[in-house]
Amino acid sequence: MAKKILIVDDEVHIKMLLEQTLEELEDEYDVELFTASDGEEGLAFIRGEHPDLVFLDIMMPKMNGYEVCRIVMEDEGLRDVKIILLTAKGQEVDRKQGLELGAKMYMTKPFDPDEILKVSKDMLGL
Amino acid sequence: MRSLSIFKKTGILAVVLFGVVALLTSALAAYMLHDRMVAEYVSKGTAIAQSIAGASQDILLNRDAATVQAMIDQYLEIEGVAYVFVRDADRIVVSHTFVPEMPARLATLAEPEDGVRVVGMTVESLGRVIDVGAPVLAGVAGYVHVGMSKELIMRYFWATVIRMQALLFVALLVCVGVLFVVTRRISRPLQQLTEYADRLASRDFTADIELTSRDEVGHLGRTMRAMARELARLFTDMESEVNKATGELREHMVYLSAIIDNLADGLLVVSPTGAVSVVNPAMREFFGLGDKDYSGFSAADVFPVEVSDLARAIRSCEGVIQSAEIPLAEGRIGMAVGSSIMVAAPVARCLGGVVLVRDVTREKALDQLKTDFISTVSHELRTPMTSILGFARLIGKKLDSAVLPALGDNPEARRVAVQVADNVDIIVTEARRLTDLINDVLDIAKMEAGKIVWHDRAVFMGDVMHQAADATRGLWSAKGIEVVIEMEDDLPPVRGDHSRLVQVLVNLISNAVKFAPRGPVTCRAHLDRADVLVSVADHGPGIPASAMDEIFDKFKQVGDTLTEKPSGTGLGLPICRQIVERHGGRIWVESEVGEGSVFFFTIPALVARAGTGDIDDACRAMLPEPDSAMLMRLPEERNLPPLILVVDDDPILGAYFTELFEGNGFRVMVAADGEQAVVMARDHMPSLITMDLMMPGMDGRTAIRCLRHNPFTRHIPVLVLSALSDTATPGCDLSLTKPVDDRRLVEVVRALLLRKDVRHSCLVLGDLDDVTVEGLTVFCPDDTTFCPPQRIWSHVERGFRGLVLIPAELAEGIDVDLLARVPGVTVIIMPARTGRGKTI
């Protein structure tokens, strides 16, 4: 069964960057990429499709990343979804908050595409 | 009437004096008159007696009584003569002038024998008389007696006295009259002066007096007038002085109350009983009080509970200055500061308290704005940077992986493609620089805004240096420069934020590597008095003396920025300075152009170095021997709850803490003094020590120094529980002031135990020197704990989850399989080390 990666970011360019970076995985492995443009859309996708890995931006309209992360982690059925928080905020408080909510990782923008690839492979066990 | 009283006094005096003089004068005159008249009467009587005696010799001898009678009758006519009688030699009265007969007293009168004899006597019907007796013919013919009436003399005497007295009385009357007139003339000006003085006494300085006389009274008047003028002047001066002072006082009061009224801060003064005494307009506005006068009201009735609580805390002058954030009217926020009002002189007493309330809504908003700004800038800059950097790298990658192979052998196209790839690399490099700059700018902005959360704990500089060296490995290994770490043995830890100190060293090492054409870069750390001194030396171009201070300023780099392309952000050193200064240290550089530079920084050491005399002999005696037979004595702690060592000299408190901690599931041991504590800590390795400071023998501070000095007890958290709240105790992890709330104490103990085990995500067995550090920082980017092999299970029991790194030579003594089965624990066996290389 194909592994599903969801990218949730309101910034079109960041979404594109992540998509294009992760396309490499799609070519090599059995991986499917999905995107969402805000928190609500992302949450709806997670609930419907149960992706394996989610790149979740924190500052987003409608519902922020923390909120999405909290709801997902509180849901017994979704707890195994691995969430990587992406943020431009580098403050330690944010980092702590994200990890306390159950996110697996916290990545600060700007990030290195290679790092994204490496982390994704680790998380998906590829 | 004053004048009459003077007159009366002088009058009485005059009358008395006059009377005495008159009486003495008249008495003297009367006495002299009486004397003279007696003498005259005696001589007159003598003359008469002798004349009769002369003329009557014959007659007597002849016994012619009738003739004698006729003769003596003649003499009776003479004034003053009272009687005349003649006796013969036989003392028989021949004739006499008595009618009808001679008094018996005279009949017995003795006769004078020789010459005239004068005798005073009183005779009935004649009164007092002077009898002058004279013999006739020596008594042969008989005797003649002439009686001179003394009554007559007395009559003259009294008449004289009465006349004289009458005259003197008249004279007295005249005198008194004159006296009256004179006194009146003297007393009138006196009375005027009196009236004048009366008016002066009633402070009527307009009064004046007419002075014409040149006598004493006039002089007195003039003196008085001068005095009155002087008085008036003094009085006026004084009045104007008083008026001036009052005016100044009033002005000062107005000034003060104007200041109070115009204070932008709200001011509330409460009396020691809690009554409101002063409320300024700003305070009224802050709490929407209106114009009502609240003097005397209880502060609790007028102000919200936050303010009245503050007022209560300070009004009796027992507390210290207190402050609190309080909500104001209209949703504003105030910062209230309360202090007591004490007067020192003349008697120290408490006048109540002052509460000042400052509207900090704006400051709060600004503060929030600053936070928001940092956060926004960080977001707004980083997001596009992500796209730039990310896409540039993707382009580069795709050029390599897809475009270049597709170009085949077309040399022109390949050349262009390679150029594009180079250009993309430039974009990546520059984007990275920009990212660094953004990070640095935000870092320094956060530090300056106080938005950094510092995680202070005991930090070993050796860890920091190794971690920094490793973090910069990419830089120096690419350039072929070696980084050497030299560290003094037994270097005490410092208190600080581990990752920030790593940041300082990373900055210094990367600077050194960046500027130096050749290696090595040497990092040294040693104890310099109370500080740990760290230096990073390079063989770079050096820094001119003129720039040595500047380089720590923001955006300053050595060299001409127009001709020499700066590399780096120019913010690395300013950030270093911020971090070092925040830790209470100092950063500077020593350099020689062409030779290289040495950057130094100091961080205050947590405990004094061993063997420098700072540790008591008692303490040194307890230190473990250099070979660590110590390790063998460590008891097995598996499956046991954490052990707490309670150090307190008070057995009651010791028992109390034992009960409290045991009740909360800990094991407890009690030590009664510092020495015992150090020994017990060494022998039993407690998980935590609670320490009293004031103890007999070795006190708490020394005990902490000993504990920190011993490598095996150094890591044990020490919680100081002391009645002294004066200064922080060096070397302790936390201090609480007695009396301690039970719940809080247990919470703090749990937090200390937890912090130690949970925050450290890496556990390395053995000491730093036993472990090859190579690769360590890759596994353990943050917190690393070193622990003796025997301690591993107690760490795990107490909830340690994370990486456990075990050097291969220690692995045999540990049940690695069991350890690896603990959920959340990952075991990594490190290859046997090949040498004790500190160089990495």
Short mmCIF file of C-alpha atoms in Angstrom, two decimals, chain B residues 16-278:
data_model
loop_
_atom_site.label_atom_id
_atom_site.label_comp_id
_atom_site.label_asym_id
_atom_site.label_seq_id
_atom_site.Cartn_x
_atom_site.Cartn_y
_atom_site.Cartn_z
CA VAL B 16 5.31 112.75 109.25
CA LEU B 17 8.65 114.40 108.66
CA PHE B 18 7.18 117.82 109.37
CA GLY B 19 5.45 116.55 112.54
CA VAL B 20 8.63 114.98 113.87
CA VAL B 21 10.60 118.13 113.08
CA ALA B 22 7.88 120.30 114.63
CA LEU B 23 7.66 118.26 117.77
CA LEU B 24 11.42 118.11 118.24
CA THR B 25 11.77 121.82 117.55
CA SER B 26 8.97 122.84 119.94
CA ALA B 27 10.13 120.42 122.62
CA LEU B 28 13.64 121.83 122.40
CA ALA B 29 12.36 125.43 122.40
CA ALA B 30 9.98 124.76 125.33
CA TYR B 31 12.69 123.02 127.30
CA MET B 32 15.10 125.90 126.77
CA LEU B 33 12.37 128.43 127.64
CA HIS B 34 11.49 126.49 130.79
CA ASP B 35 15.13 126.36 131.81
CA ARG B 36 15.66 130.01 131.09
CA MET B 37 12.55 131.04 133.02
CA VAL B 38 13.40 128.79 136.00
CA ALA B 39 16.84 130.35 136.12
CA GLU B 40 15.35 133.80 135.74
CA TYR B 41 12.78 133.11 138.48
CA VAL B 42 15.47 131.75 140.79
CA SER B 43 17.62 134.79 140.25
CA LYS B 44 14.57 137.04 140.55
CA GLY B 45 13.57 135.27 143.82
CA THR B 46 17.16 135.48 145.09
CA ALA B 47 17.26 139.18 144.31
CA ILE B 48 13.96 139.75 146.07
CA ALA B 49 15.01 137.62 149.06
CA GLN B 50 18.34 139.40 149.43
CA SER B 51 16.71 142.78 148.97
CA ILE B 52 14.21 141.93 151.69
CA ALA B 53 16.94 140.47 153.86
CA GLY B 54 19.02 143.64 153.46
CA ALA B 55 16.17 145.93 154.22
CA SER B 56 14.68 143.96 156.99
CA GLN B 57 17.68 143.43 159.33
CA ASP B 58 16.83 146.20 161.64
CA ILE B 59 13.20 145.74 161.42
CA LEU B 60 13.53 142.15 162.33
CA LEU B 61 15.85 142.88 165.11
CA ASN B 62 13.31 145.33 166.24
CA ARG B 63 10.57 142.91 165.79
CA ASP B 64 8.54 145.36 163.86
CA ALA B 65 6.20 142.95 162.25
CA ALA B 66 3.94 145.53 160.69
CA THR B 67 6.73 147.09 158.73
CA VAL B 68 7.93 143.76 157.57
CA GLN B 69 4.42 142.95 156.51
CA ALA B 70 4.15 146.13 154.53
CA MET B 71 7.44 145.55 152.84
CA ILE B 72 6.78 141.98 151.85
CA ASP B 73 3.34 142.84 150.58
CA GLN B 74 5.05 145.16 148.09
CA TYR B 75 7.07 142.34 146.70
CA LEU B 76 4.02 140.24 146.16
CA GLU B 77 3.08 142.59 143.38
CA ILE B 78 6.08 141.45 141.31
CA GLU B 79 5.24 138.99 138.58
CA GLY B 80 6.00 135.40 139.40
CA VAL B 81 6.17 135.90 143.17
CA ALA B 82 3.79 133.44 144.80
CA TYR B 83 4.46 134.18 148.38
CA VAL B 84 6.89 135.88 150.75
CA PHE B 85 7.32 135.06 154.39
CA VAL B 86 9.84 136.02 156.97
CA ARG B 87 10.82 134.06 159.98
CA ASP B 88 12.90 135.16 162.94
CA ALA B 89 15.93 133.38 164.19
CA ASP B 90 13.73 131.07 166.13
CA ARG B 91 11.98 130.13 162.95
CA ILE B 92 8.75 131.76 163.96
CA VAL B 93 6.96 133.37 161.13
CA VAL B 94 7.08 137.07 161.62
CA SER B 95 4.92 137.91 158.63
CA HIS B 96 3.69 136.28 155.51
CA THR B 97 1.63 136.98 152.45
CA PHE B 98 -0.60 133.95 152.65
CA VAL B 99 -4.34 134.46 152.93
CA PRO B 100 -5.72 133.29 155.27
CA GLU B 101 -2.86 131.24 156.67
CA MET B 102 0.41 129.73 155.85
CA PRO B 103 0.39 126.21 154.43
CA ALA B 104 1.74 123.56 156.79
CA ARG B 105 4.31 122.32 154.24
CA LEU B 106 6.08 125.67 154.34
CA ALA B 107 6.00 125.91 158.09
CA THR B 108 8.22 122.84 158.32
CA LEU B 109 10.62 124.06 155.76
CA ALA B 110 14.20 123.87 156.87
CA GLU B 111 16.18 127.07 157.08
CA PRO B 112 19.29 127.72 155.02
CA GLU B 113 22.37 127.96 157.30
CA ASP B 114 24.73 129.73 154.99
CA GLY B 115 23.77 131.72 151.91
CA VAL B 116 20.81 131.35 149.63
CA ARG B 117 19.12 127.99 149.15
CA VAL B 118 16.74 127.06 146.35
CA VAL B 119 14.24 124.26 146.82
CA GLY B 120 11.48 123.10 144.42
CA MET B 121 8.33 121.79 145.96
CA THR B 122 4.64 121.46 145.60
CA VAL B 123 2.41 123.39 147.89
CA GLU B 124 -1.34 122.89 148.11
CA SER B 125 -3.36 125.74 146.73
CA LEU B 126 -0.23 127.20 145.10
CA GLY B 127 0.92 124.24 143.05
CA ARG B 128 4.53 123.85 142.21
CA VAL B 129 6.78 126.56 143.57
CA ILE B 130 10.46 127.33 143.81
CA ASP B 131 11.34 128.36 147.33
CA VAL B 132 14.32 130.69 147.65
CA GLY B 133 15.45 131.02 151.22
CA ALA B 134 17.99 133.59 152.37
CA PRO B 135 19.27 134.21 155.92
CA VAL B 136 19.15 137.71 157.38
CA LEU B 137 22.39 138.59 159.07
CA ALA B 138 23.51 134.97 158.66
CA GLY B 139 20.36 133.80 160.42
CA VAL B 140 20.81 135.97 163.50
CA ALA B 141 18.00 138.28 162.51
CA GLY B 142 15.89 135.60 160.87
CA TYR B 143 15.16 134.15 157.47
CA VAL B 144 13.42 135.38 154.34
CA HIS B 145 11.60 132.96 152.01
CA VAL B 146 10.39 133.97 148.56
CA GLY B 147 8.21 131.50 146.65
CA MET B 148 8.36 131.82 142.91
CA SER B 149 5.32 130.22 141.18
CA LYS B 150 6.36 127.51 138.80
CA GLU B 151 2.80 127.29 137.40
CA LEU B 152 3.40 130.54 135.61
CA ILE B 153 6.46 129.14 133.97
CA MET B 154 4.41 126.16 132.79
CA ARG B 155 1.73 128.51 131.45
CA TYR B 156 4.32 130.39 129.40
CA PHE B 157 5.83 127.09 128.43
CA TRP B 158 2.56 125.68 127.03
CA ALA B 159 1.57 128.97 125.42
CA THR B 160 4.89 128.97 123.61
CA VAL B 161 4.49 125.34 122.54
CA ILE B 162 0.94 125.88 121.26
CA ARG B 163 1.86 128.96 119.30
CA MET B 164 4.80 127.28 117.84
CA GLN B 165 2.75 124.20 116.85
CA ALA B 166 0.09 126.41 115.29
CA LEU B 167 2.69 128.18 113.24
CA LEU B 168 4.25 124.93 112.14
CA PHE B 169 0.82 123.55 111.18
CA VAL B 170 0.19 126.52 109.00
CA ALA B 171 3.58 126.03 107.47
CA LEU B 172 2.72 122.37 106.96
CA LEU B 173 -0.50 123.23 105.15
CA VAL B 174 1.36 125.57 102.87
CA CYS B 175 3.95 122.89 102.22
CA VAL B 176 1.37 120.26 101.42
CA GLY B 177 -0.30 122.67 99.03
CA VAL B 178 2.95 123.34 97.31
CA LEU B 179 3.71 119.63 97.27
CA PHE B 180 0.38 118.86 95.66
CA VAL B 181 0.98 121.38 92.93
CA VAL B 182 4.49 120.09 92.34
CA THR B 183 3.48 116.42 92.27
CA ARG B 184 0.76 117.22 89.84
CA ARG B 185 3.25 118.90 87.61
CA ILE B 186 5.54 115.87 87.78
CA SER B 187 2.84 113.23 87.53
CA ARG B 188 1.06 114.59 84.48
CA PRO B 189 3.87 113.74 82.07
CA LEU B 190 4.30 110.49 83.94
CA GLN B 191 0.64 109.72 83.38
CA GLN B 192 1.00 110.58 79.72
CA LEU B 193 4.01 108.24 79.55
CA THR B 194 1.99 105.54 81.27
CA GLU B 195 -0.84 105.90 78.78
CA TYR B 196 1.71 105.87 75.99
CA ALA B 197 3.31 102.68 77.36
CA ASP B 198 -0.17 101.14 77.71
CA ARG B 199 -0.88 101.78 74.04
CA LEU B 200 2.51 100.36 73.09
CA ALA B 201 1.77 97.33 75.20
CA SER B 202 -1.43 96.81 73.21
CA ARG B 203 0.78 97.00 70.06
CA ASP B 204 -0.52 100.39 68.98
CA PHE B 205 2.66 101.62 67.41
CA THR B 206 0.87 104.62 65.85
CA ALA B 207 0.70 106.26 69.32
CA ASP B 208 2.92 109.24 69.90
CA ILE B 209 3.71 111.45 72.87
CA GLU B 210 4.32 115.22 73.14
CA LEU B 211 7.48 115.92 74.99
CA THR B 212 8.36 119.42 76.07
CA SER B 213 10.16 118.93 79.34
CA ARG B 214 13.86 118.48 79.43
CA ASP B 215 13.98 116.79 82.79
CA GLU B 216 14.30 113.12 83.65
CA VAL B 217 10.72 112.46 82.67
CA GLY B 218 11.32 114.07 79.34
CA HIS B 219 14.43 111.97 78.94
CA LEU B 220 12.52 108.88 79.91
CA GLY B 221 9.82 109.80 77.40
CA ARG B 222 12.32 110.26 74.65
CA THR B 223 13.97 106.95 75.47
CA MET B 224 10.58 105.31 75.48
CA ARG B 225 9.70 106.83 72.15
CA ALA B 226 12.97 105.60 70.66
CA MET B 227 12.32 102.22 72.14
CA ALA B 228 8.79 102.20 70.74
CA ARG B 229 10.08 103.06 67.30
CA GLU B 230 12.65 100.28 67.53
CA LEU B 231 9.96 97.93 68.75
CA ALA B 232 7.65 98.98 65.92
CA ARG B 233 10.42 98.40 63.42
CA LEU B 234 11.27 95.02 64.89
CA PHE B 235 7.63 94.13 65.02
CA THR B 236 7.11 95.13 61.41
CA ASP B 237 10.24 93.26 60.37
CA MET B 238 9.14 90.22 62.24
CA GLU B 239 5.67 90.44 60.81
CA SER B 240 7.02 90.72 57.31
CA GLU B 241 9.40 87.83 57.98
CA VAL B 242 6.54 85.72 59.24
CA ASN B 243 4.42 86.78 56.28
CA LYS B 244 7.25 85.95 53.96
CA ALA B 245 7.82 82.56 55.55
CA THR B 246 4.12 81.80 55.54
CA GLY B 247 3.95 82.85 51.93
CA GLU B 248 6.89 80.66 51.05
CA LEU B 249 5.37 77.79 52.94
CA ARG B 250 2.06 78.29 51.19
CA GLU B 251 3.84 78.53 47.86
CA HIS B 252 5.75 75.35 48.66
CA MET B 253 2.56 73.59 49.61
CA VAL B 254 0.96 74.74 46.39
CA TYR B 255 4.05 73.58 44.53
CA LEU B 256 4.01 70.19 46.20
CA SER B 257 0.31 69.66 45.73
CA ALA B 258 0.65 70.81 42.12
CA ILE B 259 3.34 68.17 41.66
CA ILE B 260 1.17 65.54 43.26
CA ASP B 261 -1.84 66.63 41.23
CA ASN B 262 0.11 66.64 38.00
CA LEU B 263 1.85 63.33 38.51
CA ALA B 264 1.21 61.08 35.59
CA ASP B 265 1.34 58.24 38.08
CA GLY B 266 -1.51 57.61 40.44
CA LEU B 267 -0.64 58.33 44.06
CA LEU B 268 -2.37 56.97 47.12
CA VAL B 269 -1.22 57.63 50.66
CA VAL B 270 -2.68 55.54 53.46
CA SER B 271 -2.29 56.00 57.18
CA PRO B 272 -1.01 53.15 59.37
CA THR B 273 -4.65 52.32 60.12
CA GLY B 274 -5.45 51.98 56.44
CA ALA B 275 -7.37 55.21 56.02
CA VAL B 276 -6.96 57.08 52.75
CA SER B 277 -5.18 60.39 53.25
CA VAL B 278 -4.09 61.54 49.78
#
